[in-house]
Short mmCIF file of C-alpha atoms in Angstrom, two decimals:
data_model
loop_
_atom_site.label_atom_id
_atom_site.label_comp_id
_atom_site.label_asym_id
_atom_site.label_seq_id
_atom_site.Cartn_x
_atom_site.Cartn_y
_atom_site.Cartn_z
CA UNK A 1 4.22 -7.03 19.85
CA UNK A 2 1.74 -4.13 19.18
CA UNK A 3 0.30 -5.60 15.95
CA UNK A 4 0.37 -9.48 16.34
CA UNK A 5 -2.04 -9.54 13.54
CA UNK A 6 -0.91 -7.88 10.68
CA UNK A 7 -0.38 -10.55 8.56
CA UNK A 8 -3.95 -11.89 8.54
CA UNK A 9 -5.98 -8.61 9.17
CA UNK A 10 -7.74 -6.24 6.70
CA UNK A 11 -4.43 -3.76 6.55
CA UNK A 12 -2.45 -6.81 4.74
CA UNK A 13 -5.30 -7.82 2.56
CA UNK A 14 -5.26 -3.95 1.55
CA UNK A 15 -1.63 -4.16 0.52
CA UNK A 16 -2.02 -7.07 -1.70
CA UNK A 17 -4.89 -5.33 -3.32
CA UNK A 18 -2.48 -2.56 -4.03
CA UNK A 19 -0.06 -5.27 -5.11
CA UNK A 20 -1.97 -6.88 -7.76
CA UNK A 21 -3.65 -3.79 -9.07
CA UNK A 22 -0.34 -2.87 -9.99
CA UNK A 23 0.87 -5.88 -10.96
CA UNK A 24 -1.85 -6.31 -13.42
CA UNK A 25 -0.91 -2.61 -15.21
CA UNK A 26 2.60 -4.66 -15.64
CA UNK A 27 0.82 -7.55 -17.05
CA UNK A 28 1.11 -9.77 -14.42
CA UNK A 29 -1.99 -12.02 -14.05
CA UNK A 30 -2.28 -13.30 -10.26
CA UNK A 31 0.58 -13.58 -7.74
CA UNK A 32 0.31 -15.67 -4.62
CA UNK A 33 1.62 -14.29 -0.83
CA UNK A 34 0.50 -16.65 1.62
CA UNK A 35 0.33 -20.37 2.23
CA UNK A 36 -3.55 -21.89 2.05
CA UNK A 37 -4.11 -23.40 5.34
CA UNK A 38 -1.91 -22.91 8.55
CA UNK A 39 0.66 -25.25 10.01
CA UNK A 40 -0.37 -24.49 13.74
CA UNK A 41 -3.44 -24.05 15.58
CA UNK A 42 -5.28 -20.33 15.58
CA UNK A 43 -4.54 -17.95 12.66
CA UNK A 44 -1.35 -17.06 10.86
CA UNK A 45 -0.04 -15.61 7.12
CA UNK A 46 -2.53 -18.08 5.81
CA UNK A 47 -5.52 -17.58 3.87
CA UNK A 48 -7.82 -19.82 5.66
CA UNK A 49 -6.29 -19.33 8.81
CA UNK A 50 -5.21 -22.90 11.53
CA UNK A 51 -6.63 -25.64 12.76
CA UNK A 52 -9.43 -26.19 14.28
CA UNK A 53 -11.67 -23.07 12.54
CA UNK A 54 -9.90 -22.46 9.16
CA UNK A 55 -11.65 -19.25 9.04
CA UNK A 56 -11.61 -17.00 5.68
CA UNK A 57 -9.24 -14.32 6.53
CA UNK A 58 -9.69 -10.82 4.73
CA UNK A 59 -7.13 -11.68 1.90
CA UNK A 60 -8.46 -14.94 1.02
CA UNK A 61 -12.35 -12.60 1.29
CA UNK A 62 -11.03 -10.21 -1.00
CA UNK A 63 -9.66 -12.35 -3.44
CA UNK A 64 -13.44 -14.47 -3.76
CA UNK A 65 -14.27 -10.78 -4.76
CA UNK A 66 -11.88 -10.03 -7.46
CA UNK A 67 -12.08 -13.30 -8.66
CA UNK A 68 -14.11 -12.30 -12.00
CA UNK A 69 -11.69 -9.16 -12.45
CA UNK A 70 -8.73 -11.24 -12.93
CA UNK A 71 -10.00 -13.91 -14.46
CA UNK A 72 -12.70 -12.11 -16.65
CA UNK A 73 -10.52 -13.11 -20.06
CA UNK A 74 -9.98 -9.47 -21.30
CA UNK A 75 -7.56 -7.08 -20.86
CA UNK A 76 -6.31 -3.95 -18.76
CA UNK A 77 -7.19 -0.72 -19.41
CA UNK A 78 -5.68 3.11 -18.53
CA UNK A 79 -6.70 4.94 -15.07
CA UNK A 80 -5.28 7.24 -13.04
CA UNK A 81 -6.19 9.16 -9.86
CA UNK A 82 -6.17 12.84 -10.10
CA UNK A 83 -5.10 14.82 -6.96
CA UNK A 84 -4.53 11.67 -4.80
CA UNK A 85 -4.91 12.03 -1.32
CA UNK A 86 -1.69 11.42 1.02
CA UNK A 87 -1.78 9.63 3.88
CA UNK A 88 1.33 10.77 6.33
CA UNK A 89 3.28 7.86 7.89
CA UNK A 90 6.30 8.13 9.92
CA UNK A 91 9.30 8.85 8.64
CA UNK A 92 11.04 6.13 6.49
CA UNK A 93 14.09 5.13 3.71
CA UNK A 94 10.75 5.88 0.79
CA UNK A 95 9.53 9.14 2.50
CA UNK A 96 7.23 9.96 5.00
CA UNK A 97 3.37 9.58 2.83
CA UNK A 98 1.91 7.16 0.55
CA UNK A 99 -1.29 7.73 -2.10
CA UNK A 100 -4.46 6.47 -0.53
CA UNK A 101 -6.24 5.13 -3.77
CA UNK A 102 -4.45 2.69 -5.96
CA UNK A 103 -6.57 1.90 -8.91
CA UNK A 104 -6.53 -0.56 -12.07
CA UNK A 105 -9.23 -1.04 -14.23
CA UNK A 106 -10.12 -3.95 -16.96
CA UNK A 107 -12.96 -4.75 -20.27
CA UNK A 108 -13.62 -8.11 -19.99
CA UNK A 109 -14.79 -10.87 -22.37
CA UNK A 110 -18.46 -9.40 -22.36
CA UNK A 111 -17.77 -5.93 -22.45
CA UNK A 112 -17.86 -4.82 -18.62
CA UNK A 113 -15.73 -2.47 -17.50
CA UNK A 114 -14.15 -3.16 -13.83
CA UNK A 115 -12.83 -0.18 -11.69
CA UNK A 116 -10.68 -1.53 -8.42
CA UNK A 117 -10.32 0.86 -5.71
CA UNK A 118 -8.11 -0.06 -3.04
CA UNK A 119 -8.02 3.17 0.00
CA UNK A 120 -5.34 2.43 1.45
CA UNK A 121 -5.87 5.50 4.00
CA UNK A 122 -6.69 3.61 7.67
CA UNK A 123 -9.65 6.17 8.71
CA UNK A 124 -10.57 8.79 5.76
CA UNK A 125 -13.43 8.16 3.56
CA UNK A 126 -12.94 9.99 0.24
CA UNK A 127 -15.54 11.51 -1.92
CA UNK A 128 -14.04 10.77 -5.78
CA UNK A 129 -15.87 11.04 -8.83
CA UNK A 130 -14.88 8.19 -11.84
CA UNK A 131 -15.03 9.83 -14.77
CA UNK A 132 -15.79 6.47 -17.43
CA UNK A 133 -14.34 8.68 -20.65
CA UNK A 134 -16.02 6.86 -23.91
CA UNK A 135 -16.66 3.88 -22.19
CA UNK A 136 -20.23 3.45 -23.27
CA UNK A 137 -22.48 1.53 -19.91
CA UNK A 138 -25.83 0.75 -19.24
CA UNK A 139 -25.98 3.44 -16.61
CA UNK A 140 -25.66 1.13 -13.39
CA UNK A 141 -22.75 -0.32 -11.64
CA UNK A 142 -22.53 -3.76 -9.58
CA UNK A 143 -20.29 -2.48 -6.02
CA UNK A 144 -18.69 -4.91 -4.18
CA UNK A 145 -16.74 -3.55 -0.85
CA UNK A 146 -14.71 -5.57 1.38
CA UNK A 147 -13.59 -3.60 4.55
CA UNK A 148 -14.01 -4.30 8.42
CA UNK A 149 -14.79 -1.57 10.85
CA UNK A 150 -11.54 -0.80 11.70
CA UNK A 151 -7.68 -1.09 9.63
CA UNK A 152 -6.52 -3.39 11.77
CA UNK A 153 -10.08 -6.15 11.82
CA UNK A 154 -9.55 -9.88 11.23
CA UNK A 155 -11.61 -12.67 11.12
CA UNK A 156 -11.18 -15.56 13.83
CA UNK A 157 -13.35 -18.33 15.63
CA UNK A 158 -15.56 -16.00 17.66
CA UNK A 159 -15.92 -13.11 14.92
CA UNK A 160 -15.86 -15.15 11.88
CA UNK A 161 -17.77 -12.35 10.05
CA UNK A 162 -15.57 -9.06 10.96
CA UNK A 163 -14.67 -8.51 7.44
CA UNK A 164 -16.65 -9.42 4.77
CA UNK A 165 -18.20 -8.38 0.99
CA UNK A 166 -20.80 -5.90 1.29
CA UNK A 167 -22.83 -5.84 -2.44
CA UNK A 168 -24.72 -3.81 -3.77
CA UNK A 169 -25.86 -1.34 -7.30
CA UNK A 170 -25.07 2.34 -8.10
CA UNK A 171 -26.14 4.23 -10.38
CA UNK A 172 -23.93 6.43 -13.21
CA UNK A 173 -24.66 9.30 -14.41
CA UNK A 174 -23.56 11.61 -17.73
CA UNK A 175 -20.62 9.23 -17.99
CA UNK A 176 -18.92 9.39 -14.78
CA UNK A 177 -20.37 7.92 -11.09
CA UNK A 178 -19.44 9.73 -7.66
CA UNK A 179 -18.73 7.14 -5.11
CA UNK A 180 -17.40 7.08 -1.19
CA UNK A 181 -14.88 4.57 -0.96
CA UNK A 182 -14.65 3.92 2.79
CA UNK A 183 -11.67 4.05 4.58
CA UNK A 184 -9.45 1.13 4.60
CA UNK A 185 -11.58 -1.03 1.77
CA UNK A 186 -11.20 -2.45 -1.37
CA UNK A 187 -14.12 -1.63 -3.82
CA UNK A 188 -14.57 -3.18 -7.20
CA UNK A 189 -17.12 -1.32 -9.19
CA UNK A 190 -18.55 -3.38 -12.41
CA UNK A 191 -20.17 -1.34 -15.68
CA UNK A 192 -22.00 -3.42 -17.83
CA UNK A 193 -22.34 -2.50 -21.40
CA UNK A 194 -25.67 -1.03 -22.88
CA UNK A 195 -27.94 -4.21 -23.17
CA UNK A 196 -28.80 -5.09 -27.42
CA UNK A 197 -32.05 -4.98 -28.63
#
């Protein structure tokens, strides 16, 4: 009654993030959660919501933007998250916190590393540095963020754009890159190799 919209808003779209980030450090390629188009008018656990709007909903947004990531042909890599942050929750059977950032990241076919942030926490920000190790880059990175204003946004006929992909470049530094990664957003960060001569 007090969250009608959980299935279709940017708080489920965050949890299959988490999902198949962790899925692919199993091996697991893609996995599917939701039926395509809905049954009924308005929105529902869909990805392009009912009849009459079919609008994008945020999980259907945020897979168009890890497309590439998952289907980049190459192959999963090691990260981890030093000193996670917790986010506190009520109490429940698996404890009473979960870690905010759930991360995977991937070399594809041409050489890029990917880095997929998912913060899971509904209203911190956190400052993080990501430390790249060897990988050797051409010293920018291609961002793409999907995230609404709030945990709980959703797309629908009158606010078709509440939660969208936000693009733009960053620049690394010494190996590593300190980012923001907003609260409640998935962030993909993309590190070309150095460019042959």
């Amino acid at each position: 009654e007090e969250y009608r919209e959980y299935s279709y808003a940017m708080s489920h779209a965050l949890y299959m993030a988490s999902q198949w980030a962790r899925f692919a450090d199993l091996g697991v390629r893609w996995t599917a959660s939701n039926d395509l188009i809905g049954k009924k008018p308005g929105l529902s656990r869909t990805l392009f919501g009912g009849a009459p709007g079919f609008v994008r909903t945020p999980d259907a947004i945020v897979r168009e933007q890890l497309s590439g990531f998952f289907h980049g042909g190459g192959h999963v890599v090691d990260s981890e998250v030093k000193e996670n942050e917790k986010v506190s929750t009520r109490e429940t059977p698996l404890g009473s916190s979960y870690e905010a950032l759930v991360t995977t990241a991937a070399v594809d076919k041409d050489g890029a590393l990917s880095v997929l942030v998912v913060n899971r926490s509904p209203d911190k920000d956190i400052k993080s540095r990501v430390d790249l190790g060897s990988f050797r880059h051409a010293g920018t990175a291609d961002v793409s963020v999907v995230a609404g204003r709030s945990y709980d946004d959703f797309n629908n006929d009158e606010h078709p754009d509440a939660v969208t992909i936000k693009k733009s470049h960053a620049t690394a530094k010494d190996g590593s890159l300190h980012w923001t990664f907003a609260a409640h957003s998935v962030t993909l960060l993309r590190f070309p190799p150095p460019t042959s001569h």
